[in-house]
Amino acid sequence: MTLYELTSEFQELLAMAEDPDTDPEALADTMEGLTGEIEAKADGYAVVIGELETEEAKFRKEAERLLKHADSLKANVKRMRENLMRAMVATGKTKFATELYKFSVVGNGGVRPMKITGDVPDQFMMVKTEPDMKAIRESLEDGFDLPFAHLEERGKHLSIK
């Protein structure tokens, strides 16, 4: 079944599912209102799901491309700022104004940077405790009754091949 073979009901469902502003309840109502045998419904759903998965992959790839571009621009800005600051310090002109901007080399605020260069004594160490998920799981699987944890059902998922 191709997208063109979809009934108008499934085309409407696809359009609603692609629209990020669609109310989830309206989408659920539309899905519930679809007519036909379960096999025909399943085929229609599968086509719509496939179209949405393709769109999702396309948008994720584009988002990755845009993020790489943004990172590149950010790196260029950092290099340019560092270069300008080095030039200002080298020339001794650390504060001046132009018709467009005011420039100055200023010290960073906030907490002073710190670097650890040796072994830290115990009095300056933090201990983080967290549940040992593996040990808890093994105990539960071995039949121990733990009042603070329990195993849940695995759940189900739909496979479309």
Short mmCIF file of N, CA and C in Angstrom, two decimals:
data_model
loop_
_atom_site.label_atom_id
_atom_site.label_comp_id
_atom_site.label_asym_id
_atom_site.label_seq_id
_atom_site.Cartn_x
_atom_site.Cartn_y
_atom_site.Cartn_z
N MET A 1 0.86 -1.18 0.00
CA MET A 1 0.00 0.00 0.00
C MET A 1 0.90 1.23 0.00
N THR A 2 0.68 2.15 -0.91
CA THR A 2 1.46 3.38 -0.96
C THR A 2 0.66 4.48 -0.28
N LEU A 3 1.30 5.60 -0.09
CA LEU A 3 0.64 6.73 0.53
C LEU A 3 -0.57 7.15 -0.30
N TYR A 4 -0.44 7.01 -1.64
CA TYR A 4 -1.53 7.41 -2.52
C TYR A 4 -2.73 6.47 -2.41
N GLU A 5 -2.46 5.24 -1.97
CA GLU A 5 -3.54 4.26 -1.84
C GLU A 5 -4.27 4.38 -0.50
N LEU A 6 -3.75 5.21 0.38
CA LEU A 6 -4.40 5.39 1.67
C LEU A 6 -5.77 6.03 1.48
N THR A 7 -6.71 5.61 2.27
CA THR A 7 -8.01 6.24 2.22
C THR A 7 -7.90 7.65 2.77
N SER A 8 -8.89 8.44 2.54
CA SER A 8 -8.86 9.82 3.03
C SER A 8 -8.80 9.85 4.55
N GLU A 9 -9.36 8.83 5.21
CA GLU A 9 -9.29 8.78 6.67
C GLU A 9 -7.84 8.69 7.15
N PHE A 10 -7.07 7.82 6.50
CA PHE A 10 -5.68 7.64 6.90
C PHE A 10 -4.82 8.82 6.47
N GLN A 11 -5.17 9.46 5.36
CA GLN A 11 -4.46 10.67 4.96
C GLN A 11 -4.68 11.78 6.00
N GLU A 12 -5.91 11.86 6.51
CA GLU A 12 -6.21 12.83 7.56
C GLU A 12 -5.43 12.50 8.83
N LEU A 13 -5.35 11.21 9.16
CA LEU A 13 -4.59 10.77 10.33
C LEU A 13 -3.12 11.16 10.17
N LEU A 14 -2.54 10.92 8.99
CA LEU A 14 -1.15 11.26 8.74
C LEU A 14 -0.93 12.76 8.89
N ALA A 15 -1.82 13.56 8.33
CA ALA A 15 -1.69 15.01 8.41
C ALA A 15 -1.75 15.48 9.87
N MET A 16 -2.65 14.89 10.63
CA MET A 16 -2.76 15.26 12.05
C MET A 16 -1.51 14.84 12.82
N ALA A 17 -1.01 13.64 12.54
CA ALA A 17 0.15 13.11 13.26
C ALA A 17 1.41 13.91 12.93
N GLU A 18 1.49 14.49 11.74
CA GLU A 18 2.66 15.30 11.34
C GLU A 18 2.61 16.70 11.92
N ASP A 19 1.44 17.15 12.32
CA ASP A 19 1.27 18.51 12.84
C ASP A 19 1.61 18.54 14.33
N PRO A 20 2.68 19.26 14.72
CA PRO A 20 3.06 19.28 16.12
C PRO A 20 2.03 19.97 17.02
N ASP A 21 1.14 20.74 16.44
CA ASP A 21 0.13 21.45 17.23
C ASP A 21 -1.15 20.63 17.43
N THR A 22 -1.20 19.43 16.86
CA THR A 22 -2.40 18.60 17.00
C THR A 22 -2.57 18.17 18.45
N ASP A 23 -3.78 18.33 18.94
CA ASP A 23 -4.11 17.90 20.29
C ASP A 23 -4.07 16.37 20.34
N PRO A 24 -3.33 15.77 21.29
CA PRO A 24 -3.24 14.31 21.36
C PRO A 24 -4.60 13.62 21.47
N GLU A 25 -5.55 14.27 22.14
CA GLU A 25 -6.89 13.68 22.25
C GLU A 25 -7.59 13.66 20.90
N ALA A 26 -7.42 14.71 20.11
CA ALA A 26 -8.02 14.76 18.78
C ALA A 26 -7.42 13.66 17.90
N LEU A 27 -6.12 13.46 18.02
CA LEU A 27 -5.45 12.40 17.27
C LEU A 27 -5.99 11.04 17.69
N ALA A 28 -6.13 10.83 19.00
CA ALA A 28 -6.65 9.55 19.51
C ALA A 28 -8.09 9.34 19.03
N ASP A 29 -8.89 10.40 19.05
CA ASP A 29 -10.28 10.28 18.58
C ASP A 29 -10.32 9.92 17.10
N THR A 30 -9.45 10.52 16.31
CA THR A 30 -9.40 10.22 14.87
C THR A 30 -9.00 8.77 14.66
N MET A 31 -8.01 8.29 15.40
CA MET A 31 -7.58 6.90 15.26
C MET A 31 -8.71 5.95 15.64
N GLU A 32 -9.42 6.30 16.71
CA GLU A 32 -10.51 5.46 17.18
C GLU A 32 -11.66 5.42 16.19
N GLY A 33 -11.87 6.53 15.48
CA GLY A 33 -12.99 6.63 14.55
C GLY A 33 -12.76 5.99 13.19
N LEU A 34 -11.55 5.49 12.93
CA LEU A 34 -11.27 4.87 11.64
C LEU A 34 -12.12 3.62 11.46
N THR A 35 -12.60 3.44 10.26
CA THR A 35 -13.48 2.30 10.00
C THR A 35 -12.72 1.21 9.25
N GLY A 36 -13.30 0.03 9.22
CA GLY A 36 -12.72 -1.07 8.45
C GLY A 36 -12.27 -2.21 9.32
N GLU A 37 -11.90 -3.30 8.65
CA GLU A 37 -11.41 -4.50 9.33
C GLU A 37 -10.05 -4.22 9.95
N ILE A 38 -9.69 -5.01 10.96
CA ILE A 38 -8.44 -4.81 11.66
C ILE A 38 -7.25 -4.92 10.72
N GLU A 39 -7.30 -5.81 9.73
CA GLU A 39 -6.18 -5.97 8.80
C GLU A 39 -5.98 -4.71 7.97
N ALA A 40 -7.08 -4.13 7.48
CA ALA A 40 -6.99 -2.90 6.69
C ALA A 40 -6.52 -1.74 7.56
N LYS A 41 -7.01 -1.71 8.78
CA LYS A 41 -6.58 -0.67 9.71
C LYS A 41 -5.09 -0.81 9.99
N ALA A 42 -4.66 -2.03 10.20
CA ALA A 42 -3.25 -2.28 10.51
C ALA A 42 -2.36 -1.83 9.36
N ASP A 43 -2.77 -2.15 8.11
CA ASP A 43 -2.00 -1.71 6.95
C ASP A 43 -1.92 -0.19 6.89
N GLY A 44 -3.05 0.47 7.12
CA GLY A 44 -3.08 1.93 7.10
C GLY A 44 -2.20 2.52 8.19
N TYR A 45 -2.31 1.96 9.39
CA TYR A 45 -1.47 2.40 10.50
C TYR A 45 0.00 2.23 10.15
N ALA A 46 0.36 1.07 9.58
CA ALA A 46 1.75 0.78 9.26
C ALA A 46 2.30 1.80 8.26
N VAL A 47 1.51 2.16 7.26
CA VAL A 47 1.95 3.14 6.28
C VAL A 47 2.16 4.50 6.96
N VAL A 48 1.21 4.90 7.80
CA VAL A 48 1.33 6.18 8.50
C VAL A 48 2.54 6.16 9.43
N ILE A 49 2.72 5.06 10.17
CA ILE A 49 3.88 4.93 11.06
C ILE A 49 5.17 5.04 10.27
N GLY A 50 5.25 4.35 9.14
CA GLY A 50 6.45 4.41 8.30
C GLY A 50 6.74 5.82 7.82
N GLU A 51 5.71 6.54 7.40
CA GLU A 51 5.88 7.93 6.95
C GLU A 51 6.39 8.80 8.09
N LEU A 52 5.82 8.62 9.29
CA LEU A 52 6.24 9.43 10.43
C LEU A 52 7.67 9.10 10.85
N GLU A 53 8.05 7.83 10.80
CA GLU A 53 9.42 7.44 11.14
C GLU A 53 10.42 8.05 10.15
N THR A 54 10.05 8.07 8.88
CA THR A 54 10.92 8.67 7.86
C THR A 54 11.07 10.16 8.12
N GLU A 55 9.97 10.84 8.41
CA GLU A 55 10.02 12.27 8.72
C GLU A 55 10.87 12.54 9.95
N GLU A 56 10.69 11.72 11.00
CA GLU A 56 11.45 11.89 12.23
C GLU A 56 12.95 11.78 11.94
N ALA A 57 13.35 10.75 11.20
CA ALA A 57 14.76 10.54 10.87
C ALA A 57 15.30 11.74 10.09
N LYS A 58 14.51 12.25 9.16
CA LYS A 58 14.93 13.40 8.36
C LYS A 58 15.16 14.62 9.25
N PHE A 59 14.23 14.87 10.18
CA PHE A 59 14.36 16.02 11.06
C PHE A 59 15.53 15.86 12.03
N ARG A 60 15.76 14.65 12.53
CA ARG A 60 16.90 14.43 13.44
C ARG A 60 18.23 14.67 12.71
N LYS A 61 18.31 14.21 11.46
CA LYS A 61 19.53 14.42 10.68
C LYS A 61 19.76 15.91 10.44
N GLU A 62 18.70 16.62 10.12
CA GLU A 62 18.80 18.07 9.90
C GLU A 62 19.18 18.77 11.20
N ALA A 63 18.63 18.33 12.32
CA ALA A 63 18.97 18.93 13.61
C ALA A 63 20.45 18.72 13.92
N GLU A 64 20.98 17.54 13.63
CA GLU A 64 22.40 17.26 13.82
C GLU A 64 23.25 18.19 12.95
N ARG A 65 22.85 18.37 11.70
CA ARG A 65 23.58 19.24 10.79
C ARG A 65 23.59 20.67 11.31
N LEU A 66 22.44 21.14 11.76
CA LEU A 66 22.35 22.50 12.27
C LEU A 66 23.16 22.67 13.56
N LEU A 67 23.16 21.65 14.41
CA LEU A 67 23.93 21.72 15.65
C LEU A 67 25.43 21.78 15.34
N LYS A 68 25.89 21.00 14.37
CA LYS A 68 27.30 21.06 13.97
C LYS A 68 27.64 22.45 13.44
N HIS A 69 26.75 23.02 12.65
CA HIS A 69 26.97 24.36 12.11
C HIS A 69 27.04 25.39 13.25
N ALA A 70 26.11 25.28 14.21
CA ALA A 70 26.11 26.21 15.35
C ALA A 70 27.40 26.06 16.15
N ASP A 71 27.87 24.84 16.36
CA ASP A 71 29.12 24.62 17.09
C ASP A 71 30.29 25.24 16.35
N SER A 72 30.30 25.13 15.03
CA SER A 72 31.36 25.73 14.22
C SER A 72 31.35 27.25 14.37
N LEU A 73 30.17 27.85 14.31
CA LEU A 73 30.06 29.30 14.48
C LEU A 73 30.53 29.73 15.87
N LYS A 74 30.16 28.96 16.87
CA LYS A 74 30.57 29.28 18.25
C LYS A 74 32.09 29.22 18.38
N ALA A 75 32.72 28.22 17.77
CA ALA A 75 34.18 28.10 17.81
C ALA A 75 34.84 29.28 17.10
N ASN A 76 34.27 29.71 15.99
CA ASN A 76 34.81 30.87 15.27
C ASN A 76 34.72 32.14 16.11
N VAL A 77 33.59 32.32 16.78
CA VAL A 77 33.41 33.48 17.65
C VAL A 77 34.44 33.46 18.76
N LYS A 78 34.66 32.30 19.36
CA LYS A 78 35.64 32.19 20.45
C LYS A 78 37.04 32.55 19.96
N ARG A 79 37.42 32.01 18.80
CA ARG A 79 38.74 32.32 18.23
C ARG A 79 38.89 33.81 17.95
N MET A 80 37.85 34.42 17.39
CA MET A 80 37.91 35.85 17.07
C MET A 80 38.02 36.69 18.33
N ARG A 81 37.27 36.35 19.37
CA ARG A 81 37.34 37.08 20.63
C ARG A 81 38.75 36.98 21.23
N GLU A 82 39.29 35.74 21.24
CA GLU A 82 40.63 35.53 21.80
C GLU A 82 41.68 36.31 21.01
N ASN A 83 41.56 36.29 19.69
CA ASN A 83 42.50 37.00 18.82
C ASN A 83 42.45 38.50 19.08
N LEU A 84 41.24 39.06 19.17
CA LEU A 84 41.07 40.49 19.42
C LEU A 84 41.64 40.85 20.79
N MET A 85 41.37 40.03 21.81
CA MET A 85 41.86 40.32 23.14
C MET A 85 43.40 40.28 23.17
N ARG A 86 44.00 39.27 22.51
CA ARG A 86 45.46 39.20 22.44
C ARG A 86 46.04 40.46 21.79
N ALA A 87 45.41 40.93 20.72
CA ALA A 87 45.89 42.13 20.02
C ALA A 87 45.76 43.36 20.92
N MET A 88 44.66 43.45 21.66
CA MET A 88 44.47 44.60 22.55
C MET A 88 45.52 44.60 23.66
N VAL A 89 45.78 43.44 24.25
CA VAL A 89 46.78 43.34 25.31
C VAL A 89 48.16 43.64 24.75
N ALA A 90 48.49 43.10 23.58
CA ALA A 90 49.81 43.29 22.97
C ALA A 90 50.07 44.75 22.66
N THR A 91 49.04 45.48 22.27
CA THR A 91 49.23 46.90 21.93
C THR A 91 49.06 47.80 23.14
N GLY A 92 48.63 47.27 24.26
CA GLY A 92 48.42 48.08 25.46
C GLY A 92 47.11 48.87 25.42
N LYS A 93 46.32 48.68 24.41
CA LYS A 93 45.02 49.37 24.30
C LYS A 93 43.94 48.41 24.81
N THR A 94 43.78 48.37 26.14
CA THR A 94 42.84 47.42 26.74
C THR A 94 41.47 48.02 27.00
N LYS A 95 41.32 49.31 26.68
CA LYS A 95 40.00 49.93 26.86
C LYS A 95 39.88 51.09 25.88
N PHE A 96 38.87 51.02 25.01
CA PHE A 96 38.62 52.11 24.06
C PHE A 96 37.21 51.97 23.50
N ALA A 97 36.76 53.04 22.85
CA ALA A 97 35.43 53.06 22.26
C ALA A 97 35.55 53.46 20.79
N THR A 98 34.66 52.89 19.98
CA THR A 98 34.54 53.28 18.58
C THR A 98 33.14 53.86 18.41
N GLU A 99 32.80 54.21 17.19
CA GLU A 99 31.45 54.72 16.96
C GLU A 99 30.39 53.66 17.20
N LEU A 100 30.76 52.39 17.06
CA LEU A 100 29.78 51.31 17.19
C LEU A 100 29.80 50.61 18.55
N TYR A 101 30.99 50.39 19.12
CA TYR A 101 31.11 49.56 20.31
C TYR A 101 32.09 50.15 21.31
N LYS A 102 32.03 49.61 22.54
CA LYS A 102 33.01 49.89 23.58
C LYS A 102 33.74 48.58 23.85
N PHE A 103 35.07 48.63 23.88
CA PHE A 103 35.89 47.44 24.08
C PHE A 103 36.69 47.59 25.36
N SER A 104 36.82 46.50 26.12
CA SER A 104 37.70 46.51 27.28
C SER A 104 38.06 45.08 27.65
N VAL A 105 39.29 44.92 28.13
CA VAL A 105 39.74 43.63 28.62
C VAL A 105 39.52 43.67 30.13
N VAL A 106 38.66 42.79 30.63
CA VAL A 106 38.31 42.79 32.06
C VAL A 106 38.55 41.42 32.65
N GLY A 107 38.73 41.38 33.95
CA GLY A 107 38.93 40.12 34.66
C GLY A 107 37.62 39.35 34.80
N ASN A 108 37.73 38.03 34.81
CA ASN A 108 36.55 37.19 35.00
C ASN A 108 36.07 37.27 36.44
N GLY A 109 34.78 37.22 36.64
CA GLY A 109 34.20 37.21 37.98
C GLY A 109 33.92 35.78 38.41
N GLY A 110 33.21 35.65 39.49
CA GLY A 110 32.80 34.33 39.97
C GLY A 110 33.88 33.66 40.81
N VAL A 111 33.73 32.38 41.00
CA VAL A 111 34.65 31.58 41.81
C VAL A 111 35.96 31.41 41.07
N ARG A 112 37.06 31.58 41.78
CA ARG A 112 38.38 31.44 41.15
C ARG A 112 38.58 30.00 40.70
N PRO A 113 39.18 29.82 39.54
CA PRO A 113 39.45 28.45 39.06
C PRO A 113 40.41 27.73 40.00
N MET A 114 40.29 26.41 40.05
CA MET A 114 41.13 25.60 40.91
C MET A 114 41.57 24.37 40.14
N LYS A 115 42.81 23.94 40.39
CA LYS A 115 43.31 22.73 39.75
C LYS A 115 43.88 21.82 40.84
N ILE A 116 43.50 20.55 40.83
CA ILE A 116 44.01 19.56 41.77
C ILE A 116 45.26 18.95 41.13
N THR A 117 46.39 18.99 41.86
CA THR A 117 47.64 18.50 41.27
C THR A 117 48.22 17.31 42.02
N GLY A 118 47.59 16.88 43.09
CA GLY A 118 48.13 15.75 43.86
C GLY A 118 47.01 14.92 44.47
N ASP A 119 47.40 14.01 45.39
CA ASP A 119 46.41 13.18 46.07
C ASP A 119 45.64 14.03 47.07
N VAL A 120 44.32 13.88 47.08
CA VAL A 120 43.46 14.66 47.97
C VAL A 120 43.23 13.85 49.25
N PRO A 121 43.48 14.44 50.44
CA PRO A 121 43.24 13.73 51.70
C PRO A 121 41.77 13.37 51.87
N ASP A 122 41.51 12.33 52.66
CA ASP A 122 40.14 11.83 52.87
C ASP A 122 39.19 12.91 53.37
N GLN A 123 39.68 13.84 54.20
CA GLN A 123 38.79 14.86 54.75
C GLN A 123 38.20 15.75 53.68
N PHE A 124 38.81 15.77 52.47
CA PHE A 124 38.30 16.58 51.37
C PHE A 124 37.61 15.74 50.30
N MET A 125 37.33 14.49 50.62
CA MET A 125 36.68 13.59 49.66
C MET A 125 35.20 13.49 49.99
N MET A 126 34.37 13.31 48.95
CA MET A 126 32.94 13.07 49.10
C MET A 126 32.68 11.62 48.76
N VAL A 127 31.74 11.02 49.47
CA VAL A 127 31.35 9.65 49.18
C VAL A 127 29.92 9.69 48.66
N LYS A 128 29.74 9.14 47.51
CA LYS A 128 28.40 9.11 46.91
C LYS A 128 27.88 7.68 46.99
N THR A 129 26.75 7.50 47.64
CA THR A 129 26.15 6.17 47.72
C THR A 129 24.94 6.14 46.81
N GLU A 130 24.81 5.03 46.11
CA GLU A 130 23.66 4.85 45.23
C GLU A 130 23.30 3.37 45.23
N PRO A 131 22.05 3.06 44.90
CA PRO A 131 21.62 1.66 44.92
C PRO A 131 22.44 0.82 43.94
N ASP A 132 22.79 -0.39 44.36
CA ASP A 132 23.48 -1.35 43.49
C ASP A 132 22.39 -2.10 42.73
N MET A 133 22.01 -1.57 41.58
CA MET A 133 20.88 -2.11 40.82
C MET A 133 21.10 -3.57 40.44
N LYS A 134 22.33 -3.93 40.11
CA LYS A 134 22.63 -5.30 39.71
C LYS A 134 22.40 -6.26 40.88
N ALA A 135 22.89 -5.91 42.06
CA ALA A 135 22.73 -6.77 43.24
C ALA A 135 21.26 -6.89 43.63
N ILE A 136 20.52 -5.77 43.56
CA ILE A 136 19.09 -5.80 43.89
C ILE A 136 18.36 -6.70 42.91
N ARG A 137 18.63 -6.56 41.61
CA ARG A 137 17.98 -7.38 40.58
C ARG A 137 18.28 -8.86 40.81
N GLU A 138 19.55 -9.19 41.06
CA GLU A 138 19.93 -10.58 41.28
C GLU A 138 19.21 -11.17 42.49
N SER A 139 19.10 -10.39 43.57
CA SER A 139 18.40 -10.86 44.77
C SER A 139 16.94 -11.12 44.48
N LEU A 140 16.29 -10.20 43.77
CA LEU A 140 14.88 -10.38 43.43
C LEU A 140 14.69 -11.59 42.52
N GLU A 141 15.59 -11.76 41.55
CA GLU A 141 15.48 -12.91 40.64
C GLU A 141 15.75 -14.22 41.36
N ASP A 142 16.54 -14.18 42.44
CA ASP A 142 16.81 -15.39 43.24
C ASP A 142 15.70 -15.69 44.22
N GLY A 143 14.64 -14.86 44.23
CA GLY A 143 13.47 -15.14 45.05
C GLY A 143 13.43 -14.42 46.39
N PHE A 144 14.38 -13.58 46.66
CA PHE A 144 14.36 -12.83 47.92
C PHE A 144 13.27 -11.76 47.87
N ASP A 145 12.58 -11.57 49.00
CA ASP A 145 11.54 -10.55 49.10
C ASP A 145 12.18 -9.29 49.67
N LEU A 146 12.30 -8.28 48.85
CA LEU A 146 12.89 -7.01 49.29
C LEU A 146 11.75 -5.99 49.40
N PRO A 147 11.53 -5.42 50.59
CA PRO A 147 10.41 -4.50 50.77
C PRO A 147 10.55 -3.19 50.00
N PHE A 148 11.74 -2.87 49.54
CA PHE A 148 11.98 -1.58 48.88
C PHE A 148 12.03 -1.69 47.36
N ALA A 149 11.89 -2.92 46.82
CA ALA A 149 11.98 -3.07 45.36
C ALA A 149 11.20 -4.28 44.90
N HIS A 150 10.78 -4.25 43.67
CA HIS A 150 10.12 -5.41 43.05
C HIS A 150 10.38 -5.39 41.55
N LEU A 151 10.30 -6.55 40.93
CA LEU A 151 10.45 -6.65 39.47
C LEU A 151 9.11 -6.39 38.82
N GLU A 152 9.12 -5.71 37.70
CA GLU A 152 7.89 -5.41 36.98
C GLU A 152 7.83 -6.24 35.71
N GLU A 153 6.65 -6.26 35.11
CA GLU A 153 6.47 -6.96 33.84
C GLU A 153 7.29 -6.27 32.76
N ARG A 154 7.74 -7.03 31.80
CA ARG A 154 8.57 -6.47 30.73
C ARG A 154 7.78 -5.55 29.80
N GLY A 155 6.51 -5.77 29.65
CA GLY A 155 5.73 -4.97 28.73
C GLY A 155 5.74 -5.59 27.34
N LYS A 156 5.09 -4.94 26.41
CA LYS A 156 4.97 -5.43 25.04
C LYS A 156 5.23 -4.29 24.07
N HIS A 157 5.58 -4.65 22.86
CA HIS A 157 5.71 -3.65 21.81
C HIS A 157 5.22 -4.25 20.50
N LEU A 158 4.92 -3.41 19.58
CA LEU A 158 4.40 -3.83 18.28
C LEU A 158 5.55 -3.98 17.32
N SER A 159 5.58 -5.10 16.62
CA SER A 159 6.58 -5.34 15.57
C SER A 159 5.88 -5.26 14.22
N ILE A 160 6.40 -4.41 13.34
CA ILE A 160 5.87 -4.29 11.98
C ILE A 160 7.02 -4.60 11.03
N LYS A 161 6.87 -5.65 10.25
CA LYS A 161 7.94 -6.06 9.34
C LYS A 161 7.43 -6.03 7.90
#
